PDB file of C-alpha atoms in Angstrom:
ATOM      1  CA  UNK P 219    -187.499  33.466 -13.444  1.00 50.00           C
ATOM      2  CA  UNK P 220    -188.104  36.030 -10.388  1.00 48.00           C
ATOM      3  CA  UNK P 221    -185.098  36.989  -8.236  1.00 50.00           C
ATOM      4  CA  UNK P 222    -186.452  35.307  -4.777  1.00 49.00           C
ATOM      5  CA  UNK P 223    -184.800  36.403  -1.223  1.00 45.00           C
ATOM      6  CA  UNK P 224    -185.191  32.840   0.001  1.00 45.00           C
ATOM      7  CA  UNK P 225    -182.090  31.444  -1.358  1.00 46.00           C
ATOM      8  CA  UNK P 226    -180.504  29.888   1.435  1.00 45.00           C
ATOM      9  CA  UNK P 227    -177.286  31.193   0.666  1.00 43.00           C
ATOM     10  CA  UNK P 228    -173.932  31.814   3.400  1.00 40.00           C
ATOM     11  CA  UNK P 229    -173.975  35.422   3.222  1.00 45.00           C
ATOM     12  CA  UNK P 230    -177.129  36.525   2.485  1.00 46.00           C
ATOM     13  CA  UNK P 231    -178.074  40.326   0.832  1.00 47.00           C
ATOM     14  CA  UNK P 232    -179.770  42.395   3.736  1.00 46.00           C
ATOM     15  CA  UNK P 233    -183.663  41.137   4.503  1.00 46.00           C
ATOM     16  CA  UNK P 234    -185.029  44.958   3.394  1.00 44.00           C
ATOM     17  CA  UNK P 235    -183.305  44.634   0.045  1.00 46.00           C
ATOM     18  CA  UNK P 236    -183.924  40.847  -0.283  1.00 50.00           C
ATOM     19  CA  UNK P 237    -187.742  41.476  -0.098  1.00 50.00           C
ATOM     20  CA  UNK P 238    -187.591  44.586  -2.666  1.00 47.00           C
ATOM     21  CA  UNK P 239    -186.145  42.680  -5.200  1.00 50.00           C
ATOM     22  CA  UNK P 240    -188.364  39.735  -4.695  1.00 55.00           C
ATOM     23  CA  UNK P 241    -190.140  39.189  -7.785  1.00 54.00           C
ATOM     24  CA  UNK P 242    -188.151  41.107  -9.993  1.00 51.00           C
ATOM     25  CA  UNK P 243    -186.365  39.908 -13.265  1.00 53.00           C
ATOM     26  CA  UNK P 244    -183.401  37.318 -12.054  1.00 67.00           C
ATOM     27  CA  UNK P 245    -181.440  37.955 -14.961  1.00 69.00           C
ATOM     28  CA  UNK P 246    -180.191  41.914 -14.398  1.00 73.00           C
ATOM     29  CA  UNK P 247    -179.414  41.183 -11.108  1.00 73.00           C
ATOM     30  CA  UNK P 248    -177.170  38.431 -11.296  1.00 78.00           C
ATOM     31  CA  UNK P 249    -175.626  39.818 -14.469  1.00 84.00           C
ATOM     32  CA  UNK P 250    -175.393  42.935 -11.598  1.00 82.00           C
ATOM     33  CA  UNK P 251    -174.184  40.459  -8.720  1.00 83.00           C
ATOM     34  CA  UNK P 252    -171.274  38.803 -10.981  1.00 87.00           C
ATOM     35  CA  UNK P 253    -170.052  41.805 -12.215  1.00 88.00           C
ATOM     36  CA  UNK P 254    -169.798  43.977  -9.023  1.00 85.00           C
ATOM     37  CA  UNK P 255    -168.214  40.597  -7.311  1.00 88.00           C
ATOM     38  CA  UNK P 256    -165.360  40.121 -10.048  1.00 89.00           C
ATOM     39  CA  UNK P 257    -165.179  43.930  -9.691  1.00 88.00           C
ATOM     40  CA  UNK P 258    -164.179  43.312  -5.820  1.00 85.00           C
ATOM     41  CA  UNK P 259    -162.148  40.218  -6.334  1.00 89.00           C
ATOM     42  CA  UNK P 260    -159.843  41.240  -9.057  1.00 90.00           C
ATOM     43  CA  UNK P 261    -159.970  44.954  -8.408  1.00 86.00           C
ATOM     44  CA  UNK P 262    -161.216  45.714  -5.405  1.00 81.00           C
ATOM     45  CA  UNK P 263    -158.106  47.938  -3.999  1.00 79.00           C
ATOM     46  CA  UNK P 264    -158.879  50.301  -7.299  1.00 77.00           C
ATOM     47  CA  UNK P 265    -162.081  51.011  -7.241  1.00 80.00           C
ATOM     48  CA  UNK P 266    -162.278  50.497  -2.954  1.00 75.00           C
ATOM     49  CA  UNK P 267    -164.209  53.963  -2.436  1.00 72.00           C
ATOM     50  CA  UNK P 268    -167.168  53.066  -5.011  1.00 79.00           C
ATOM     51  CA  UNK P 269    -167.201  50.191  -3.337  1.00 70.00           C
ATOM     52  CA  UNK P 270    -166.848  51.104   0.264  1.00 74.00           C
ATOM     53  CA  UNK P 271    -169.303  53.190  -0.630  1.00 83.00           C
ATOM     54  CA  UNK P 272    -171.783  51.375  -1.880  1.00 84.00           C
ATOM     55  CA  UNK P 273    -170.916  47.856   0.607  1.00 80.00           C
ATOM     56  CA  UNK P 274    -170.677  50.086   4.450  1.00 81.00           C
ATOM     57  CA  UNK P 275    -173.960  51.981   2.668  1.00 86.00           C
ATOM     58  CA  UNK P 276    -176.036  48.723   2.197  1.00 86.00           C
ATOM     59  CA  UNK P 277    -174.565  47.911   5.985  1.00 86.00           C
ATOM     60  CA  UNK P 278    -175.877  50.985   7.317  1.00 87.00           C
ATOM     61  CA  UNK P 279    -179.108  50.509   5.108  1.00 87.00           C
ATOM     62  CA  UNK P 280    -179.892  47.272   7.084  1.00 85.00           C
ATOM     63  CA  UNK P 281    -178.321  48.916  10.468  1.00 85.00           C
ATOM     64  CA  UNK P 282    -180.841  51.630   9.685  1.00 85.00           C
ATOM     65  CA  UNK P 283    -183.814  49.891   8.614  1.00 82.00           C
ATOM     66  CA  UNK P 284    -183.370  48.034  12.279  1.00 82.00           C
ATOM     67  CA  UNK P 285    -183.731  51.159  13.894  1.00 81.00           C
ATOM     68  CA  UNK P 286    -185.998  52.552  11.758  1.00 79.00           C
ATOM     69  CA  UNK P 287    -188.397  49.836  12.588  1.00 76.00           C
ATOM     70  CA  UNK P 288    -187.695  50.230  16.260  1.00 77.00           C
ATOM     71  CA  UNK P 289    -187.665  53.475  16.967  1.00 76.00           C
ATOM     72  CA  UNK P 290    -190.144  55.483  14.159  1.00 73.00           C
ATOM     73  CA  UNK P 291    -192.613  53.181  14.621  1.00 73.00           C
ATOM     74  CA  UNK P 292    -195.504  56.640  14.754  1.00 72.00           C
ATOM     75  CA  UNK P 293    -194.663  56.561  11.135  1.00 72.00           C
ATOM     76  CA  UNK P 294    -195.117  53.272  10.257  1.00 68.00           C
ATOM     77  CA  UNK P 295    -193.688  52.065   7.082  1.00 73.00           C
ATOM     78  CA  UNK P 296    -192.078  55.172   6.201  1.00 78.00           C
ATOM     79  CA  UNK P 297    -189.624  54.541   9.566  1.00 76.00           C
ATOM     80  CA  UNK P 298    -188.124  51.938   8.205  1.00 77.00           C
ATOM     81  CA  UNK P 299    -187.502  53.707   4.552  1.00 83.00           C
ATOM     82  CA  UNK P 300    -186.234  56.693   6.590  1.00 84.00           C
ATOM     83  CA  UNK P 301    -183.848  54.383   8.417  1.00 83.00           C
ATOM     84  CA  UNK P 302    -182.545  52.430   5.607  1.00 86.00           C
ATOM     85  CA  UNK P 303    -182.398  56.023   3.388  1.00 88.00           C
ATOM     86  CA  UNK P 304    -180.502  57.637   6.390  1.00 88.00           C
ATOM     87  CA  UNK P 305    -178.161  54.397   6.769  1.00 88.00           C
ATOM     88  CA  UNK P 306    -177.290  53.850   3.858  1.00 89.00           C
ATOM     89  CA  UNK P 307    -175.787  57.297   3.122  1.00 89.00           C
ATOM     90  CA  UNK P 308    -174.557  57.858   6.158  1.00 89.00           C
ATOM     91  CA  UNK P 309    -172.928  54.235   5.815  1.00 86.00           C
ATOM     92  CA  UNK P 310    -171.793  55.345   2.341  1.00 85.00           C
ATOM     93  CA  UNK P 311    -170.125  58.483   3.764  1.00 85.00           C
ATOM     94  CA  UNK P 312    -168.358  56.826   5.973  1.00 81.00           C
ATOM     95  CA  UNK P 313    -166.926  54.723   3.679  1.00 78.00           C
ATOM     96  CA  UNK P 314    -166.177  57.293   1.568  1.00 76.00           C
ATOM     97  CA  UNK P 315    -164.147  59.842   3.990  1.00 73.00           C
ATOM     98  CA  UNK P 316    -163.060  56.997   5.400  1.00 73.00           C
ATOM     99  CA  UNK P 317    -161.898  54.175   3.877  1.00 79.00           C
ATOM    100  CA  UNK P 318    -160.471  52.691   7.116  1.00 80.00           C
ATOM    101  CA  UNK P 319    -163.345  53.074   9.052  1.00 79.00           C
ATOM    102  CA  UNK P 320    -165.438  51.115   6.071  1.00 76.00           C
ATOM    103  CA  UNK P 321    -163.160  48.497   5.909  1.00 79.00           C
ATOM    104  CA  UNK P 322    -163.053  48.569  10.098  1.00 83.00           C
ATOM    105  CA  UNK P 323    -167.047  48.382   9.513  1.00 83.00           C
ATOM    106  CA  UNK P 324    -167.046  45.049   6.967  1.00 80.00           C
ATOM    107  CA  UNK P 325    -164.272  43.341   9.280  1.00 84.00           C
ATOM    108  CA  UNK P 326    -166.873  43.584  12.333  1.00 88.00           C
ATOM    109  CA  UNK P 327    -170.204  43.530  10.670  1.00 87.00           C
ATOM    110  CA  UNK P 328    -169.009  40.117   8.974  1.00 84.00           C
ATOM    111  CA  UNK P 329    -167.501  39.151  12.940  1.00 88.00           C
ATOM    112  CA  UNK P 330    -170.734  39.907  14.407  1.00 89.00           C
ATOM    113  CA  UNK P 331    -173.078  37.735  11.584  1.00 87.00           C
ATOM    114  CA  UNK P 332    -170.405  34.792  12.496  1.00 88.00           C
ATOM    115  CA  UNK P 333    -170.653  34.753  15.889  1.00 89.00           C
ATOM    116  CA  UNK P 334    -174.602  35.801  16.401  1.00 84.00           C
ATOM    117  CA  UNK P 335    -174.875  32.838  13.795  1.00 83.00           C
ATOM    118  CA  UNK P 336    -172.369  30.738  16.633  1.00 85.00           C
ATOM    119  CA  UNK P 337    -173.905  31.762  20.015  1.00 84.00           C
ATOM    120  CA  UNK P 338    -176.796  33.304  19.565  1.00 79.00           C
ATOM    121  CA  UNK P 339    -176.032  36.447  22.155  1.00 81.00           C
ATOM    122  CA  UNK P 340    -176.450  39.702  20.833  1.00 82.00           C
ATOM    123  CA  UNK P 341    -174.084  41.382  23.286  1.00 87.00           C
ATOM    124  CA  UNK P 342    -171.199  38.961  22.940  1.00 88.00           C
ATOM    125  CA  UNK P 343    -171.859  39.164  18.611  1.00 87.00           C
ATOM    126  CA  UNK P 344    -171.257  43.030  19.152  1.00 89.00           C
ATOM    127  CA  UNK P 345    -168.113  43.022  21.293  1.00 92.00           C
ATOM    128  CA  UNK P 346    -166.957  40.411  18.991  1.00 92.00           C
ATOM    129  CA  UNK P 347    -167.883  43.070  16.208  1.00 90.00           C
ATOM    130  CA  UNK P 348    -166.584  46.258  17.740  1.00 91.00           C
ATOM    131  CA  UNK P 349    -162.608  44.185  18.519  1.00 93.00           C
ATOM    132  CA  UNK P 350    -162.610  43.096  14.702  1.00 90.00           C
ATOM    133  CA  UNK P 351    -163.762  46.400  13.464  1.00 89.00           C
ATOM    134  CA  UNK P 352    -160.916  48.167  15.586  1.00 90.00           C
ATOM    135  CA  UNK P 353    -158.609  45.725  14.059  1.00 87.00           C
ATOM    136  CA  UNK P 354    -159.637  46.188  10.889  1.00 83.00           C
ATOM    137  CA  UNK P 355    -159.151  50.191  10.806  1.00 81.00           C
ATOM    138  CA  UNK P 356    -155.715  49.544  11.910  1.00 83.00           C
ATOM    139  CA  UNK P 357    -154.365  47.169   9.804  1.00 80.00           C
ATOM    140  CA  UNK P 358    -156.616  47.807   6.968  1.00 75.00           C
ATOM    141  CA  UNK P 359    -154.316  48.763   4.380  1.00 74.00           C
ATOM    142  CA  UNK P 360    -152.574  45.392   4.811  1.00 78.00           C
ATOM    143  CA  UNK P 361    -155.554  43.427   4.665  1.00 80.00           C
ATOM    144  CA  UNK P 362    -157.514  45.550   1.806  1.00 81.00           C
ATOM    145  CA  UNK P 363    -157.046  43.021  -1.094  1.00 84.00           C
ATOM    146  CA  UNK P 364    -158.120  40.246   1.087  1.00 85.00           C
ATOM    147  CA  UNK P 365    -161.499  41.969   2.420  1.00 80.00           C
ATOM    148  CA  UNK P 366    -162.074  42.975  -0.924  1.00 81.00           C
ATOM    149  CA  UNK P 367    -161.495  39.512  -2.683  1.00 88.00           C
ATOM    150  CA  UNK P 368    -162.939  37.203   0.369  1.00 87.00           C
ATOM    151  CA  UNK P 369    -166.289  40.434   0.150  1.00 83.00           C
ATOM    152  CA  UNK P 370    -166.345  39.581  -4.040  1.00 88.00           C
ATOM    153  CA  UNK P 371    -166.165  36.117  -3.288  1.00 90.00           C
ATOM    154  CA  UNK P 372    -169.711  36.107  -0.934  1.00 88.00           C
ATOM    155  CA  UNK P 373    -171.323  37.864  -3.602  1.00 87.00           C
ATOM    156  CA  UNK P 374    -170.012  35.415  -6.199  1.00 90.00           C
ATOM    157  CA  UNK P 375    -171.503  32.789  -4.052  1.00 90.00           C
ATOM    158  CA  UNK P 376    -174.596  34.665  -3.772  1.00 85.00           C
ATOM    159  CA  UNK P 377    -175.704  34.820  -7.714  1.00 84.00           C
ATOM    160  CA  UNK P 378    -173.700  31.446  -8.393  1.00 88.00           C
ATOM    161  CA  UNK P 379    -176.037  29.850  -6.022  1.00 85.00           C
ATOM    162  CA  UNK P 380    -179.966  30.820  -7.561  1.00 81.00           C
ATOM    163  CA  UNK P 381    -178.419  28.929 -10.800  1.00 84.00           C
ATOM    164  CA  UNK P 382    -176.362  25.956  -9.593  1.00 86.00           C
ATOM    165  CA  UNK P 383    -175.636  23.570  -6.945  1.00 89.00           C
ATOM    166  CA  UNK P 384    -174.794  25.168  -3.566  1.00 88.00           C
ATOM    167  CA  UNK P 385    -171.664  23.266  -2.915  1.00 91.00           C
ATOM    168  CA  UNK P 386    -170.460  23.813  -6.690  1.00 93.00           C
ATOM    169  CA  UNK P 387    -170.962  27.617  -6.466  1.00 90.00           C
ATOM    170  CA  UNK P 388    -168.922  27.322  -2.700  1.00 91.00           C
ATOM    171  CA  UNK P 389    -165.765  25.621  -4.449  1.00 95.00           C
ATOM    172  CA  UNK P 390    -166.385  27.903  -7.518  1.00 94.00           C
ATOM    173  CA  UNK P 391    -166.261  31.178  -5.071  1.00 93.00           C
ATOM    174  CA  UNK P 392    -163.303  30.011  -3.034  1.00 93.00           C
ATOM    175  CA  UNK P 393    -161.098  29.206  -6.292  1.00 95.00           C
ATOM    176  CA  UNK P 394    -161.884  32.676  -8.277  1.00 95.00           C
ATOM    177  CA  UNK P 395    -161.600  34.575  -4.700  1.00 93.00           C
ATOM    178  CA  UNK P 396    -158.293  32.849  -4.604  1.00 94.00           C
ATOM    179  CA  UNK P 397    -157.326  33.624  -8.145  1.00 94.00           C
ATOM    180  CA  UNK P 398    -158.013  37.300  -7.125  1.00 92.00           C
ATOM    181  CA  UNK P 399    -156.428  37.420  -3.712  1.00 90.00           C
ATOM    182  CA  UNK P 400    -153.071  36.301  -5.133  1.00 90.00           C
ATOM    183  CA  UNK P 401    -153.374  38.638  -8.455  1.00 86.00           C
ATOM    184  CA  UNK P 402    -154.275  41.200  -5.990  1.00 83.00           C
ATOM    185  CA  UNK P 403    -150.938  40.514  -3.820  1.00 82.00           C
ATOM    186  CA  UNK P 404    -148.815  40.067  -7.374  1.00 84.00           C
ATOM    187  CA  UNK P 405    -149.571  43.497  -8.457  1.00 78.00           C
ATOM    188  CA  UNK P 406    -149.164  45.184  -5.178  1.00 72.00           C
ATOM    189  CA  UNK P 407    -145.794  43.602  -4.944  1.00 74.00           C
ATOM    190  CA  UNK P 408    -144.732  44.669  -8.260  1.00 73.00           C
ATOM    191  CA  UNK P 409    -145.744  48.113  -7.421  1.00 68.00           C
ATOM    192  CA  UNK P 410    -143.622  48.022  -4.076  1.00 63.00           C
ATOM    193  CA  UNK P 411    -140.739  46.601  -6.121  1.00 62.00           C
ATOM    194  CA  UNK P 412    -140.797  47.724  -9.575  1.00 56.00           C
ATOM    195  CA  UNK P 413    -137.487  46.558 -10.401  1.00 55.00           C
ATOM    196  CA  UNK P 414    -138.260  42.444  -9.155  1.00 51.00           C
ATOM    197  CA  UNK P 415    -138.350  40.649 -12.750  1.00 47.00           C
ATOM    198  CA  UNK P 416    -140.856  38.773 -13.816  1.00 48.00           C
ATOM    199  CA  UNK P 417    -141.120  34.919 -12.653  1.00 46.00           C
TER     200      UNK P 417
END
């Protein structure tokens, strides 16, 4: 079975990377998927700069590609491979200095899909975007586990769904992202309060 970008999933990889790995092998890449979105779910405040790294690069990868395809169109092809080359380590860099700012970058990227999705205006998708990505640089150390669990949790949806039914992977997602959130919230309390017993 071939990995196919028409999957018809919630959250959707980015349409450049979708249509590279059209055609290859389906099995690597989910086995790739499911690991990376346990990773997040379970231990996604431990390993967040890998992963900001890798999750605000493929943002600024698609971000870049855009532009790429706008604006070095003299180049043709090569534009957009510039662009998503450019964004994606400039995106990575970003969330690598900056943890905040990557997390600030997921909040509003995932705002903006929503409401573009919801209205259909461009503009009123980006101010949308910019207010949750503020928010999320300033409280993002508060809300870290959760972005990282509910991020795991699309991806988990994302492989689940090329090998069972939609609606099973959904409820599937939710109650492993849920799992994680709360182990997530368990350990940071322990670490806050070392001394609490055990329940």
């Amino acid at each position: 079975m071939a990995w196919s970008s028409g999957s018809g999933s919630l959250v959707s990889l980015p349409s450049q990377f979708s249509k590279l790995l059209n055609g290859l092998p389906s099995w690597p890449l989910f086995l790739i998927l499911l690991i990376v979105s346990l990773l997040l779910i379970f231990y996604g405040r431990k390993i967040v700069k890998v992963l900001a790294f890798l999750i605000v690069g493929l943002i600024g990868a698609s971000i870049g590609g855009m532009l790429g395809a706008q604006y070095l169109t003299s180049i043709g092809v090569l534009g957009r491979f510039l662009g998503i080359l450019i964004g994606f380590v400039a995106g990575g860099l970003i969330g690598l200095l900056l943890v905040s700012v990557g997390i600030g970058l997921i909040v509003g990227y995932a705002a903006y899909l929503l409401t573009i999705d919801l209205v259909s205006n461009s503009t009123a998708a980006f101010v949308v975007g910019f207010v949750f990505f503020i928010i999320g640089v300033v409280v993002y150390n508060k809300i870290l586990t959760v972005v990282t669990a509910v991020a795991g949790g699309f991806l988990l949806y994302d492989a689940l769904a090329f090998y069972i039914n939609p609606t099973i992977a959904a409820l599937l997602a939710i109650i492993v992202t849920l799992v994680g959130v709360w182990h997530g919230l368990r350990s940071e309390r322990r670490k806050s309060n070392p001394f609490a017993s055990n329940p």
